[in-house]
Coordinates of C-alpha atoms and ligand atoms in Angstrom, one line a residue:
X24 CA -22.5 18.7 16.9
X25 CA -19.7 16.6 16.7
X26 CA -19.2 14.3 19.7
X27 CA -16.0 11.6 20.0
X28 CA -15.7 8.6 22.4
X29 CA -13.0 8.1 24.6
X30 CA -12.0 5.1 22.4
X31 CA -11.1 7.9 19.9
X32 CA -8.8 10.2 22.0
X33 CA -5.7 9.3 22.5
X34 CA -3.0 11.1 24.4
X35 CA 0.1 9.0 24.3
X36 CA 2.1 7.2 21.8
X37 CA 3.6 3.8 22.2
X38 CA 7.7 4.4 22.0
X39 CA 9.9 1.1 22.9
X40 CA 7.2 -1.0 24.5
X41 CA 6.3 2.5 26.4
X42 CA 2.7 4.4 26.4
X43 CA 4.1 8.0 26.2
X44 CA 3.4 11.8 25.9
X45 CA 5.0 13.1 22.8
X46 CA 7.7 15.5 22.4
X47 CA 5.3 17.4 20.1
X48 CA 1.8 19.4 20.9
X49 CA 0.8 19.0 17.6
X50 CA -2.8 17.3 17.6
X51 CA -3.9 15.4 14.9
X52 CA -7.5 15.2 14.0
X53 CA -9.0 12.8 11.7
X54 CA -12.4 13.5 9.5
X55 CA -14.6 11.0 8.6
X56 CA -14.8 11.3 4.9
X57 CA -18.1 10.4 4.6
X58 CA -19.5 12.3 6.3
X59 CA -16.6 15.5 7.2
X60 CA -17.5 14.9 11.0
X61 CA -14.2 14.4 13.7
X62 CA -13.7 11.4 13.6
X63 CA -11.1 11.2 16.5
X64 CA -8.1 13.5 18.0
X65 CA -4.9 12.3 18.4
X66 CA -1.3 13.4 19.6
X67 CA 1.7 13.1 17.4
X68 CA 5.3 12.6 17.3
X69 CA 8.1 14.6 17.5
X70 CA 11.4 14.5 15.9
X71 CA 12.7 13.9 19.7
X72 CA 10.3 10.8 19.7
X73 CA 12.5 9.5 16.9
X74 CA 15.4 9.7 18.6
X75 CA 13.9 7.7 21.6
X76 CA 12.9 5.1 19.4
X77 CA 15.8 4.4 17.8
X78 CA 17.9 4.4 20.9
X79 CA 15.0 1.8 22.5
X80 CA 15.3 0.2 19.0
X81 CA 18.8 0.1 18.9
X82 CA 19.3 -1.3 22.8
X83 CA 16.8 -4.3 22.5
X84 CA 18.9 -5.7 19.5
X85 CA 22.1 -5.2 21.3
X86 CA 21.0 -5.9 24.6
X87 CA 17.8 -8.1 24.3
X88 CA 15.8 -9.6 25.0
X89 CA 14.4 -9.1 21.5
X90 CA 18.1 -9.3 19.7
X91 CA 18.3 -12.6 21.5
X92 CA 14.9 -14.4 20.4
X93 CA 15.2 -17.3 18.0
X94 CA 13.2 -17.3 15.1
X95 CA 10.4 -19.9 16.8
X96 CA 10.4 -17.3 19.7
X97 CA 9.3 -14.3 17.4
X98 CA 7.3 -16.6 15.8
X99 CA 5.0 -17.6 18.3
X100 CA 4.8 -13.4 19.1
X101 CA 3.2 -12.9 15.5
X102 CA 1.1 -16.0 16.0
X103 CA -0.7 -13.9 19.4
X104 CA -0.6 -10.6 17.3
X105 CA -2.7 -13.0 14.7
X106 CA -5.0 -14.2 17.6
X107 CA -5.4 -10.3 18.6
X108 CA -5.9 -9.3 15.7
X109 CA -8.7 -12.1 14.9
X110 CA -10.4 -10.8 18.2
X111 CA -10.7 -7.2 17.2
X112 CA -11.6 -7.7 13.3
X113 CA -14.9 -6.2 13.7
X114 CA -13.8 -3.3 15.9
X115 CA -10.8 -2.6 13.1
X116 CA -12.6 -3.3 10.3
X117 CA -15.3 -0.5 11.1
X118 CA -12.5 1.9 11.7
X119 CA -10.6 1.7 9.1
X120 CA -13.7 2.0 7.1
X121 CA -14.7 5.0 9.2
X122 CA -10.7 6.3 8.5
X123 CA -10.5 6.1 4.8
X124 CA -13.9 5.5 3.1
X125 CA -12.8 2.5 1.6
X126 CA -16.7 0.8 1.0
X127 CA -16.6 -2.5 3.8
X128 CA -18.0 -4.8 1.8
X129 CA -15.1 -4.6 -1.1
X130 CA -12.1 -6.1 -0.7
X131 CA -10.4 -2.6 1.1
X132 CA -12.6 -2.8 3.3
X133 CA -13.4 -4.6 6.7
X134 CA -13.1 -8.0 5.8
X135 CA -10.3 -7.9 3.1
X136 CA -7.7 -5.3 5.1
X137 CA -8.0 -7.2 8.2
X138 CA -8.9 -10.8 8.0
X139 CA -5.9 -10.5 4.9
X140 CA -3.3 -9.1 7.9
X141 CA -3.8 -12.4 9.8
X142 CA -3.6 -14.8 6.9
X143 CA -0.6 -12.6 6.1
X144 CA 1.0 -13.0 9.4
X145 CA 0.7 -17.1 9.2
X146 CA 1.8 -17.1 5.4
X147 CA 5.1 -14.9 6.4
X148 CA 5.6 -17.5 9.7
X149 CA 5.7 -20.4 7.3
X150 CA 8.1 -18.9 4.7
X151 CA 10.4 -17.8 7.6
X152 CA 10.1 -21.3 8.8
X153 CA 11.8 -22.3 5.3
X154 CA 13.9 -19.2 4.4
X155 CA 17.9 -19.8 4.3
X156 CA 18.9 -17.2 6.6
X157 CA 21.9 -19.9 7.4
X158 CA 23.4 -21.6 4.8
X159 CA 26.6 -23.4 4.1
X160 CA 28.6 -23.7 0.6
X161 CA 31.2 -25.4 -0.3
X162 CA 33.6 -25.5 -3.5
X163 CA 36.8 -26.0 -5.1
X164 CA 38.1 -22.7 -2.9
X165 CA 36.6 -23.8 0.1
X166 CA 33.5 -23.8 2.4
X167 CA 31.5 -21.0 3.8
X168 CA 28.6 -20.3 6.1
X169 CA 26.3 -17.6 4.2
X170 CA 23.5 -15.9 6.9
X171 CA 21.1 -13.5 6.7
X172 CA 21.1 -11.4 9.6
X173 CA 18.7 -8.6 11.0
X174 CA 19.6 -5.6 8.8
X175 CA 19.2 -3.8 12.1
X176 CA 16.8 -0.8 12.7
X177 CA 14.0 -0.2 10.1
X178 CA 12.0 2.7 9.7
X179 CA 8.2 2.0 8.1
X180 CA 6.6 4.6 6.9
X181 CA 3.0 4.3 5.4
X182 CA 0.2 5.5 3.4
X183 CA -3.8 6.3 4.0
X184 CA -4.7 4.5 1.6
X185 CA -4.7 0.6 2.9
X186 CA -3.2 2.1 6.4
X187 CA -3.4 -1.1 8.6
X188 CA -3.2 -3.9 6.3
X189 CA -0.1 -1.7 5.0
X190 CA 2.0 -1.5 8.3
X191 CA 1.1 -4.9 9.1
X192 CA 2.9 -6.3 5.4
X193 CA 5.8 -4.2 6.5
X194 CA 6.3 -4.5 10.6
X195 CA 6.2 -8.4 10.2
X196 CA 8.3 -9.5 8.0
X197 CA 11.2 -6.7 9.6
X198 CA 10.3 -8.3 12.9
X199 CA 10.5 -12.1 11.5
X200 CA 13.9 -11.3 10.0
X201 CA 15.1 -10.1 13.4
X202 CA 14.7 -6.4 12.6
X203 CA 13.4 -3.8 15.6
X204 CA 11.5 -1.5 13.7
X205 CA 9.7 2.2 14.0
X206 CA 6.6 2.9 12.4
X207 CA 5.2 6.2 11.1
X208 CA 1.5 6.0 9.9
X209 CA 0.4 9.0 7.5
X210 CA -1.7 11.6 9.5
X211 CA -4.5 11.3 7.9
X212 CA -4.9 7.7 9.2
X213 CA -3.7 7.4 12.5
X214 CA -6.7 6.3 14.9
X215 CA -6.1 2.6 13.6
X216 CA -2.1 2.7 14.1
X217 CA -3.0 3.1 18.2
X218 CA -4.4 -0.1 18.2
X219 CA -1.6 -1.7 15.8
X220 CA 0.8 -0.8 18.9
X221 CA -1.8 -2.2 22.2
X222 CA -2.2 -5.4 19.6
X223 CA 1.5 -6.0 19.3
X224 CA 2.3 -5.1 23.3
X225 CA -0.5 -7.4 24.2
X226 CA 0.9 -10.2 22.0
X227 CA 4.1 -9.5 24.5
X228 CA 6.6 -7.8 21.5
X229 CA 9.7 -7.5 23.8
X230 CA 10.3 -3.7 24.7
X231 CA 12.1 -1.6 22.2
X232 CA 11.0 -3.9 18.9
X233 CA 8.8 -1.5 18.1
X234 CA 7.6 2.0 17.9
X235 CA 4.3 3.6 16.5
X236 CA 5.1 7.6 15.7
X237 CA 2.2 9.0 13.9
X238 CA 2.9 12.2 12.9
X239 CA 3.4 14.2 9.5
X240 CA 6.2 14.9 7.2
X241 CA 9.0 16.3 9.9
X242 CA 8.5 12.8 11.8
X243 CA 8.7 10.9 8.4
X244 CA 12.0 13.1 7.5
X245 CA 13.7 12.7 11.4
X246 CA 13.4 9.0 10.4
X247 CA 15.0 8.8 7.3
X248 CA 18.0 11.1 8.2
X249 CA 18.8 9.4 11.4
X250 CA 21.8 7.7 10.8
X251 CA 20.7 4.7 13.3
X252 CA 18.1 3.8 10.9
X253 CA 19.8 1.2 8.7
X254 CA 16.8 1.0 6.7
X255 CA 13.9 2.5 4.9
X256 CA 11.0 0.3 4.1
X257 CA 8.5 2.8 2.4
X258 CA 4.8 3.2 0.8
X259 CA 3.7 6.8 -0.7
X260 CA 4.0 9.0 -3.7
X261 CA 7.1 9.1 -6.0
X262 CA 7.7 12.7 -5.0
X263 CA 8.3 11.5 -1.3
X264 CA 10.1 8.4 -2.5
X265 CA 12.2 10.5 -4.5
X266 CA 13.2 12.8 -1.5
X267 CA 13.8 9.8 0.6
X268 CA 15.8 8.1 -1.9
X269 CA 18.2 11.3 -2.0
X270 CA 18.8 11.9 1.7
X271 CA 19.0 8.0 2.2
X272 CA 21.2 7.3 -0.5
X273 CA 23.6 9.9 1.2
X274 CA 24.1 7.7 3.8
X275 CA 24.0 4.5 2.1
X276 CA 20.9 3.2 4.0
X277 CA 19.1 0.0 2.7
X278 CA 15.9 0.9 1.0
X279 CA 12.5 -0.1 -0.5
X280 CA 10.3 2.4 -2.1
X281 CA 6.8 1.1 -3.3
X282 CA 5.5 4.0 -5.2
X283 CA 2.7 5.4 -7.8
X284 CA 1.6 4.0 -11.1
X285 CA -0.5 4.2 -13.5
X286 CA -0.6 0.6 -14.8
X287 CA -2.6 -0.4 -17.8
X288 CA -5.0 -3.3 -18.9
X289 CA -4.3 -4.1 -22.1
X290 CA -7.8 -5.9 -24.0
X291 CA -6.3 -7.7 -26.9
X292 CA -9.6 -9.0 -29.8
X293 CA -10.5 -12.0 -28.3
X294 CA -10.7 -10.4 -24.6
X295 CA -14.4 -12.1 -23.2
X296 CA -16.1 -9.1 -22.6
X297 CA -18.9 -10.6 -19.9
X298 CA -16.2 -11.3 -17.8
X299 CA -13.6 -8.2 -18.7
X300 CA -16.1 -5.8 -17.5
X301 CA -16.2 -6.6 -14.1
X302 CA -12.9 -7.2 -13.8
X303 CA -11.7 -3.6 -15.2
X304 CA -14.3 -2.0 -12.7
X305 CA -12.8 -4.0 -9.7
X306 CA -9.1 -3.2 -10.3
X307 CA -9.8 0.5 -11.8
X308 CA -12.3 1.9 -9.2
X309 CA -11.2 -0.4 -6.4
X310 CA -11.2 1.5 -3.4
X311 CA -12.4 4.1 -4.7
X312 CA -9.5 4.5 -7.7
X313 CA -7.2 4.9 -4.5
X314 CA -5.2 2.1 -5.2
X315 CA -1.7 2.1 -6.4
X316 CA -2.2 -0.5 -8.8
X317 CA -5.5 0.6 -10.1
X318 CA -5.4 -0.3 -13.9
X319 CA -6.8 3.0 -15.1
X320 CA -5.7 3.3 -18.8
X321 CA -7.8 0.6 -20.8
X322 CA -6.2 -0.1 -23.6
X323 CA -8.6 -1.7 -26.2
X324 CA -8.3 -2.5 -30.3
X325 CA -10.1 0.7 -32.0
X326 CA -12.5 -2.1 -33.9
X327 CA -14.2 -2.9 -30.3
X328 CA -13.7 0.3 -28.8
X329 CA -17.7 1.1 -28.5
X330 CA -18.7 -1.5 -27.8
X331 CA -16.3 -1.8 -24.6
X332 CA -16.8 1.6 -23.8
X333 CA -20.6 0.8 -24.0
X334 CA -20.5 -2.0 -21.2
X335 CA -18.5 -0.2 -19.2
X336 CA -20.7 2.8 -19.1
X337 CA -23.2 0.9 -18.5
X338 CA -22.2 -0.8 -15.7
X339 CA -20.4 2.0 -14.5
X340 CA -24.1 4.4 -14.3
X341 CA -25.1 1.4 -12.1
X342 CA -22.6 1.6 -9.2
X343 CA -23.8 2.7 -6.1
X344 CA -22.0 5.9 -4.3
X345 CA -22.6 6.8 -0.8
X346 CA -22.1 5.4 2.6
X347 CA -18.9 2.9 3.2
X348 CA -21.4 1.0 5.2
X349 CA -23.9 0.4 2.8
X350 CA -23.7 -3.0 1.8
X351 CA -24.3 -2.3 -1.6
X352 CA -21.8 1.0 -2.2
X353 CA -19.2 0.8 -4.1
X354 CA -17.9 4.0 -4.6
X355 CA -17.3 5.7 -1.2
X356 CA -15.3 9.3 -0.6
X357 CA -12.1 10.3 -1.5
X358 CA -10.1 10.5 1.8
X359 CA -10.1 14.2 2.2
X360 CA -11.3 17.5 0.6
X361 CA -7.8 17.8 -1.1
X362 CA -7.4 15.1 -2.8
X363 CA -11.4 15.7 -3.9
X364 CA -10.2 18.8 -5.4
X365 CA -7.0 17.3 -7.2
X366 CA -9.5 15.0 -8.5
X367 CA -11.6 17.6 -10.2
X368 CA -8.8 19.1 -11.2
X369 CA -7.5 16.2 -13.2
X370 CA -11.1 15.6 -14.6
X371 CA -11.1 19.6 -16.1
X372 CA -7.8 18.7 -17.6
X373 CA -9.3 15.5 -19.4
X374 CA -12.1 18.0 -21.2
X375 CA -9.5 20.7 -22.0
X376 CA -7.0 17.7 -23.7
X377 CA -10.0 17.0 -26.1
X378 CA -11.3 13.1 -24.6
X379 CA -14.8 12.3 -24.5
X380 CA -16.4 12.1 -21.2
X381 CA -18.8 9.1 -21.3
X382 CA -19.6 8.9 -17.5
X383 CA -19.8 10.5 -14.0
X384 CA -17.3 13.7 -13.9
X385 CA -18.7 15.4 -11.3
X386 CA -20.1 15.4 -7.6
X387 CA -22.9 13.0 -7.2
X388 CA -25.9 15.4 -6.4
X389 CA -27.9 13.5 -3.9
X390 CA -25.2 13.6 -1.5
X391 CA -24.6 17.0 0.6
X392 CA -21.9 15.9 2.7
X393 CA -18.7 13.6 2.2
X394 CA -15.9 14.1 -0.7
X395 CA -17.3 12.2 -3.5
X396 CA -16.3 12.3 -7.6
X397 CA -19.1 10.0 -9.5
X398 CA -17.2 7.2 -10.8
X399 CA -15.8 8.6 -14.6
X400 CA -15.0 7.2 -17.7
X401 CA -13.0 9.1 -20.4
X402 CA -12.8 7.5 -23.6
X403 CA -10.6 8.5 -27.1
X404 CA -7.6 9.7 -24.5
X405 CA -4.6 10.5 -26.2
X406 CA -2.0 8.4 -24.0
X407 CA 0.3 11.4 -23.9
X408 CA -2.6 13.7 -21.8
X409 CA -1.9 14.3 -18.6
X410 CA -5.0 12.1 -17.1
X411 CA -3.1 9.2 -18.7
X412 CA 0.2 10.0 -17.8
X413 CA -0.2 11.4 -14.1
X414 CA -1.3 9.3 -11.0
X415 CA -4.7 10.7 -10.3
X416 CA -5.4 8.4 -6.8
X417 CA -9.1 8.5 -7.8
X418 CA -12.3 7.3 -9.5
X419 CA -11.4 8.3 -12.9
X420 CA -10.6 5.7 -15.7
X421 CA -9.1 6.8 -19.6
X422 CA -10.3 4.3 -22.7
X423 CA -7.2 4.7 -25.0
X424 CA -7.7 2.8 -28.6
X425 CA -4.7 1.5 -30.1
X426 CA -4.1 -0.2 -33.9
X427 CA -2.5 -3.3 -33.5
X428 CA -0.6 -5.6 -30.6
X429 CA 2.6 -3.9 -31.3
X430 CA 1.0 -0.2 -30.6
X431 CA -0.9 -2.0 -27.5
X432 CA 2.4 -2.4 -25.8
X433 CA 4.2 0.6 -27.0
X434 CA 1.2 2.8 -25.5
X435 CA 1.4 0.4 -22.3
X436 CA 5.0 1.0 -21.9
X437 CA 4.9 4.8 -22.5
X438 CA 4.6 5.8 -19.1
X439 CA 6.9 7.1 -16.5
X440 CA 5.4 4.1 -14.5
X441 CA 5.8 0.7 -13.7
X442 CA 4.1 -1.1 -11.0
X443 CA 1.2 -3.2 -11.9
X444 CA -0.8 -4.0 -15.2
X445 CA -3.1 -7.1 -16.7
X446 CA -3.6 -8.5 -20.1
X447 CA -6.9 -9.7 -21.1
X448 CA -7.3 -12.4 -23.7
X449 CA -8.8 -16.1 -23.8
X450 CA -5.5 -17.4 -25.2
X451 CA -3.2 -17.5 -22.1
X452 CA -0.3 -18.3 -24.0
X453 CA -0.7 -15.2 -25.9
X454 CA -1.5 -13.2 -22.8
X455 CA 2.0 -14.3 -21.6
X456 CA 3.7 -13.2 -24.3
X457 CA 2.4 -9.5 -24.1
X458 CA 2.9 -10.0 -20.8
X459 CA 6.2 -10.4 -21.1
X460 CA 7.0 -7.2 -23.0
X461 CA 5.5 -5.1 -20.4
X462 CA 7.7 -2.9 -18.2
X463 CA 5.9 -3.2 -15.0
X464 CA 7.0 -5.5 -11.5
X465 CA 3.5 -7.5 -12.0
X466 CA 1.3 -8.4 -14.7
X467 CA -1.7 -10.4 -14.7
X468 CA -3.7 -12.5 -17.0
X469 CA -7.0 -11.2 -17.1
X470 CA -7.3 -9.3 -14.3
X471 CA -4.8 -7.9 -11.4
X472 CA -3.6 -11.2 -9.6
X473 CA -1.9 -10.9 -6.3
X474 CA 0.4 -13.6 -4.5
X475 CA 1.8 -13.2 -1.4
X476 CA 4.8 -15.5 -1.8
X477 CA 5.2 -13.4 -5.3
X478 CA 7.4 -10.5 -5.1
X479 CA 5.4 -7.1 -5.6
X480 CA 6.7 -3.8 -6.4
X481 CA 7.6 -1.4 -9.7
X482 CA 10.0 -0.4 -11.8
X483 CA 10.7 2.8 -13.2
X484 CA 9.6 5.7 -11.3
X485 CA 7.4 3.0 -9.2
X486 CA 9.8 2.2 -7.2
X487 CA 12.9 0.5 -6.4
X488 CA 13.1 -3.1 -4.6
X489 CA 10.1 -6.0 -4.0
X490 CA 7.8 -6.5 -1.2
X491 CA 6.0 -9.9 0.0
X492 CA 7.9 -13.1 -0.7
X493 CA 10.9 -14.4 0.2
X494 CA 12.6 -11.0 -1.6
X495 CA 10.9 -9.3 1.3
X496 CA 12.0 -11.4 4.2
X497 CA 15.5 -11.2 2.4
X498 CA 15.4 -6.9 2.5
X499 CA 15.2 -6.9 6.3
X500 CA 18.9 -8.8 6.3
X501 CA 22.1 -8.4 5.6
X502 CA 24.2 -10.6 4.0
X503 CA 27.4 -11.6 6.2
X504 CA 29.9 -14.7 5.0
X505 CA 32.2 -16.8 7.5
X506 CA 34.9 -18.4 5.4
X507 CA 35.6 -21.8 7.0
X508 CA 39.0 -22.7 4.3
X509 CA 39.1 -25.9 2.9
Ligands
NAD612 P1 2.7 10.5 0.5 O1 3.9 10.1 -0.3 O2 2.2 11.9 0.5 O3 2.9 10.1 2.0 C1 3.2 8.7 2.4 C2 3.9 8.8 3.8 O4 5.1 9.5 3.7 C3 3.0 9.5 4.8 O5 3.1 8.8 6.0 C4 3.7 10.9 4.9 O6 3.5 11.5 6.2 C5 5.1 10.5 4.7 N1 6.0 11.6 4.2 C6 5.6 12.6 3.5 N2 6.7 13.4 3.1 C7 7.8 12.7 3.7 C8 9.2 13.0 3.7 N3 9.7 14.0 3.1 N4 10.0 12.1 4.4 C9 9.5 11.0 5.0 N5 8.2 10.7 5.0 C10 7.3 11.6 4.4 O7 1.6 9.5 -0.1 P2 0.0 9.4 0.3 O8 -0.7 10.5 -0.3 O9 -0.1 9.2 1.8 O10 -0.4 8.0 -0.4 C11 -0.7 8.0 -1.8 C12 0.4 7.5 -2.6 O11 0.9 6.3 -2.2 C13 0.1 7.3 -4.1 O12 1.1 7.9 -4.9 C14 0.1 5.8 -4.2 O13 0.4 5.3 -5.5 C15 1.2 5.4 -3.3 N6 1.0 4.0 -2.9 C16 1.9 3.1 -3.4 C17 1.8 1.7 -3.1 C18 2.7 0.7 -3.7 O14 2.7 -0.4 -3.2 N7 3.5 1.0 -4.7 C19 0.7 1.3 -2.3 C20 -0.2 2.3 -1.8 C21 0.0 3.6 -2.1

């Protein structure tokens, strides 16, 4: 029988600095994808919640205090949401591992998604420390003070995937550049956004900076059509982004859509194979191939084909699946029996289209409960197939050969995506080059490399606009210029 703690029932929702009931009835209930137990039940939002937010939102920039803070003042409120956050690591980490199956001991899990929100946090402080949101310019037609301010009231809306390290990477920044904001975490994954909201009222967020609506698509919709929301910052599929993108761009709302992919590692001839291996299993099956940038089409020269195929088989029959907790998984479950079954679905379409399946493709046997896909390698994919065209959000990774450097980066490029990708070579000079040619946001030299103070985000249909950075900070404002005269 299922039992749930009281820490796992929760009743109201945090709205303006308020504990709350909900407009709505609706209950959400999350499952444990490991082992398809309740996990915890939770109430949601309603569309009237929205409105309450944004008129909290809306009042505490106009009237303060928050609207009235200096940039040291909000600050020194992210540096106590840091401290809080620090206190509870171990209490979050488990959860979120218990929320999405993300193993703990990869980076997803306990220690990467929550020790990274608090580095994160002091990273942000210190670039808003330096960031222009004042300047001055002068020239032959005069001078003129430049700011940045607050673009006013931002909506957040999230993913399962990484679901607290993800509202954190949005709420701050908004909230450093002045911004009140409203968050909706996806309900699959809302047991971790209760505690995002106590953290940031403990920390002492003035009322009506921020509000935590977790809730489904009607909450995510009220969001982007109110016309008090000056802006969208969102995270999720590029059918959703689309629809946003279409009933914001009717108003003329700012947005930033960080969307799918399906990003490719290129391995050019002299790629070092002892270290390309683990590498291409980090940033493919990564959170359980769950990850927006995974790289899962591996493009390699036809000549060394088997033998990369051959290593990654290998190590790829070695991984361990099972429980998050183990310290030695590294496959966990998908995050619900859906997405299991779009999995499979993806995997019969790989046989049908003719590739070879060298590993996994199925459920692993010695597990009876949980939604798990073995970890599988296709190899001779024809780039135009659907399992290398279409985002499959699991443990599933194409070999694609190509002839020469030029094919390499037509295949790479022949994608409806654009977010991430790597090139893998011992001559970094060379690797730059490709690198260049790629039409992704971020490409990395052997391997996926991430920098906070580097903007991230895609191109083409993965997205419009750049998170992390200054370009981030910069999205939350709006430019406004005071002409001084001569
Ligand atoms: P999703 O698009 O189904 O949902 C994302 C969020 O949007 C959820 O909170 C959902 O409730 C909400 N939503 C759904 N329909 C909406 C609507 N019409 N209006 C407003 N909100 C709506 O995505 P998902 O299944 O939760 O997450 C997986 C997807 O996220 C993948 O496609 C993945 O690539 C993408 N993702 C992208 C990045 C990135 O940085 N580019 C990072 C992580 C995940």
């Amino acid at each position: 029988m299922t039992t749930i703690t009281r820490a796992e029932v929760h009743n109201e929702i945090y709205v303006g600095g308020q504990w709350r009931t909900p407009s709505s009835t609706d209950i959400l209930a999350t499952i444990d994808p490991a082992t398809e137990e309740v996990l915890g039940r939770t109430v949601a939002a309603g569309p009237a919640d929205v409105e309450a937010a944004v008129d909290f939102a809306r009042a505490a920039l106009d009237d303060g205090p928050w609207g009235q803070l200096k940039l040291d003042e909000r600050i020194d409120i992210l540096g106590r949401v840091a401290a809080e956050i620090e206190q509870r690591q171990s209490e979050l980490g488990r959860l979120i591992v218990q929320e999405t199956g993300a193993p703990a001991a990869t980076v997803t899990g306990q220690a990467g998604q929550v020790f990274g929100t608090i580095m994160f946090i002091r990273v942000f402080s210190d670039l808003a420390r330096g960031f222009a949101f004042r300047e001055e310019r002068s020239g032959m037609f005069g001078r003129s003070i430049v700011r940045r301010d607050p673009v006013g009231v931002v909506g957040a809306i999230v993913p399962w995937n990484v679901p607290f390290a993800m509202s954190v990477l949005k709420v701050v920044p908004a909230l450093l550049a002045g911004c009140a904001v409203i968050l909706k975490p996806s309900p699959e994954t809302p047991l971790d956004s209760f505690i995002f909201a106590d953290i940031f009222n403990r920390a002492g967020l003035p009322h009506g900076a921020l509000s935590v609506l977790p809730g489904g698509i009607e909450v995510g919709r009220a969001l982007v059509a109110h016309p008090g929301v000056q802006k969208i910052t969102f995270t999720g599929s590029t059918a959703v982004g689309r629809s946003i993108g279409t009933v914001g761009g009717g108003q003329l709302k700012r947005m930033s859509l960080e969307l799918g992919g399906k990003s490719a590692a290129v391995v050019l001839e002299d790629a070092n194979i002892d270290t390309l291996i683990p590498s291409l299993i980090e940033s493919g099956l990564g959170d359980n191939g769950q990850q927006c940038f995974a790289l899962t089409r591996i493009l390699v020269p036809r000549s060394r084909q088997n033998k990369i195929v051959d290593a990654l088989a290998t190590h790829m029959r070695k991984m361990k699946i099972g429980d998050p907790f183990d310290e030695a998984t590294t496959i966990g479950p998908l995050i619900s029996a859906r997405q299991r079954e779009r999995v499979e679905g993806y995997i019969r379409l790989g046989l049908e289209s003719g590739a070879t399946l060298a590993v996994g493709g199925g459920r692993p046997a010695e597990l009876s409960r949980g939604w798990y896909v073995e970890p599988t390698l296709f190899t001779n994919v024809d780039n135009a197939s659907r399992i290398a065209q279409d985002e499959i959000f699991g443990p599933v990774l194409s070999v694609i050969p190509y002839r020469d450097l030029d094919d390499a980066v037509r295949l790479a490029n022949d994608s409806e995506y654009g977010l991430a990708g790597a090139v893998y070579t011992s001559d970094v000079e060379l690797g730059q080059q490709v690198a260049a040619r790629i039409q992704t946001g971020t490409v990395g030299i052997n391997g996926l490399q991430f920098n906070l103070l580097a903007p991230f985000g895609g191109v083409k249909s993965s997205g419009i606009g750049r998170e992390w950075g200054p370009e981030q900070l910069a999205s939350f404002t709006e430019l406004k210029v005071i002409g001084l005269g001569r």
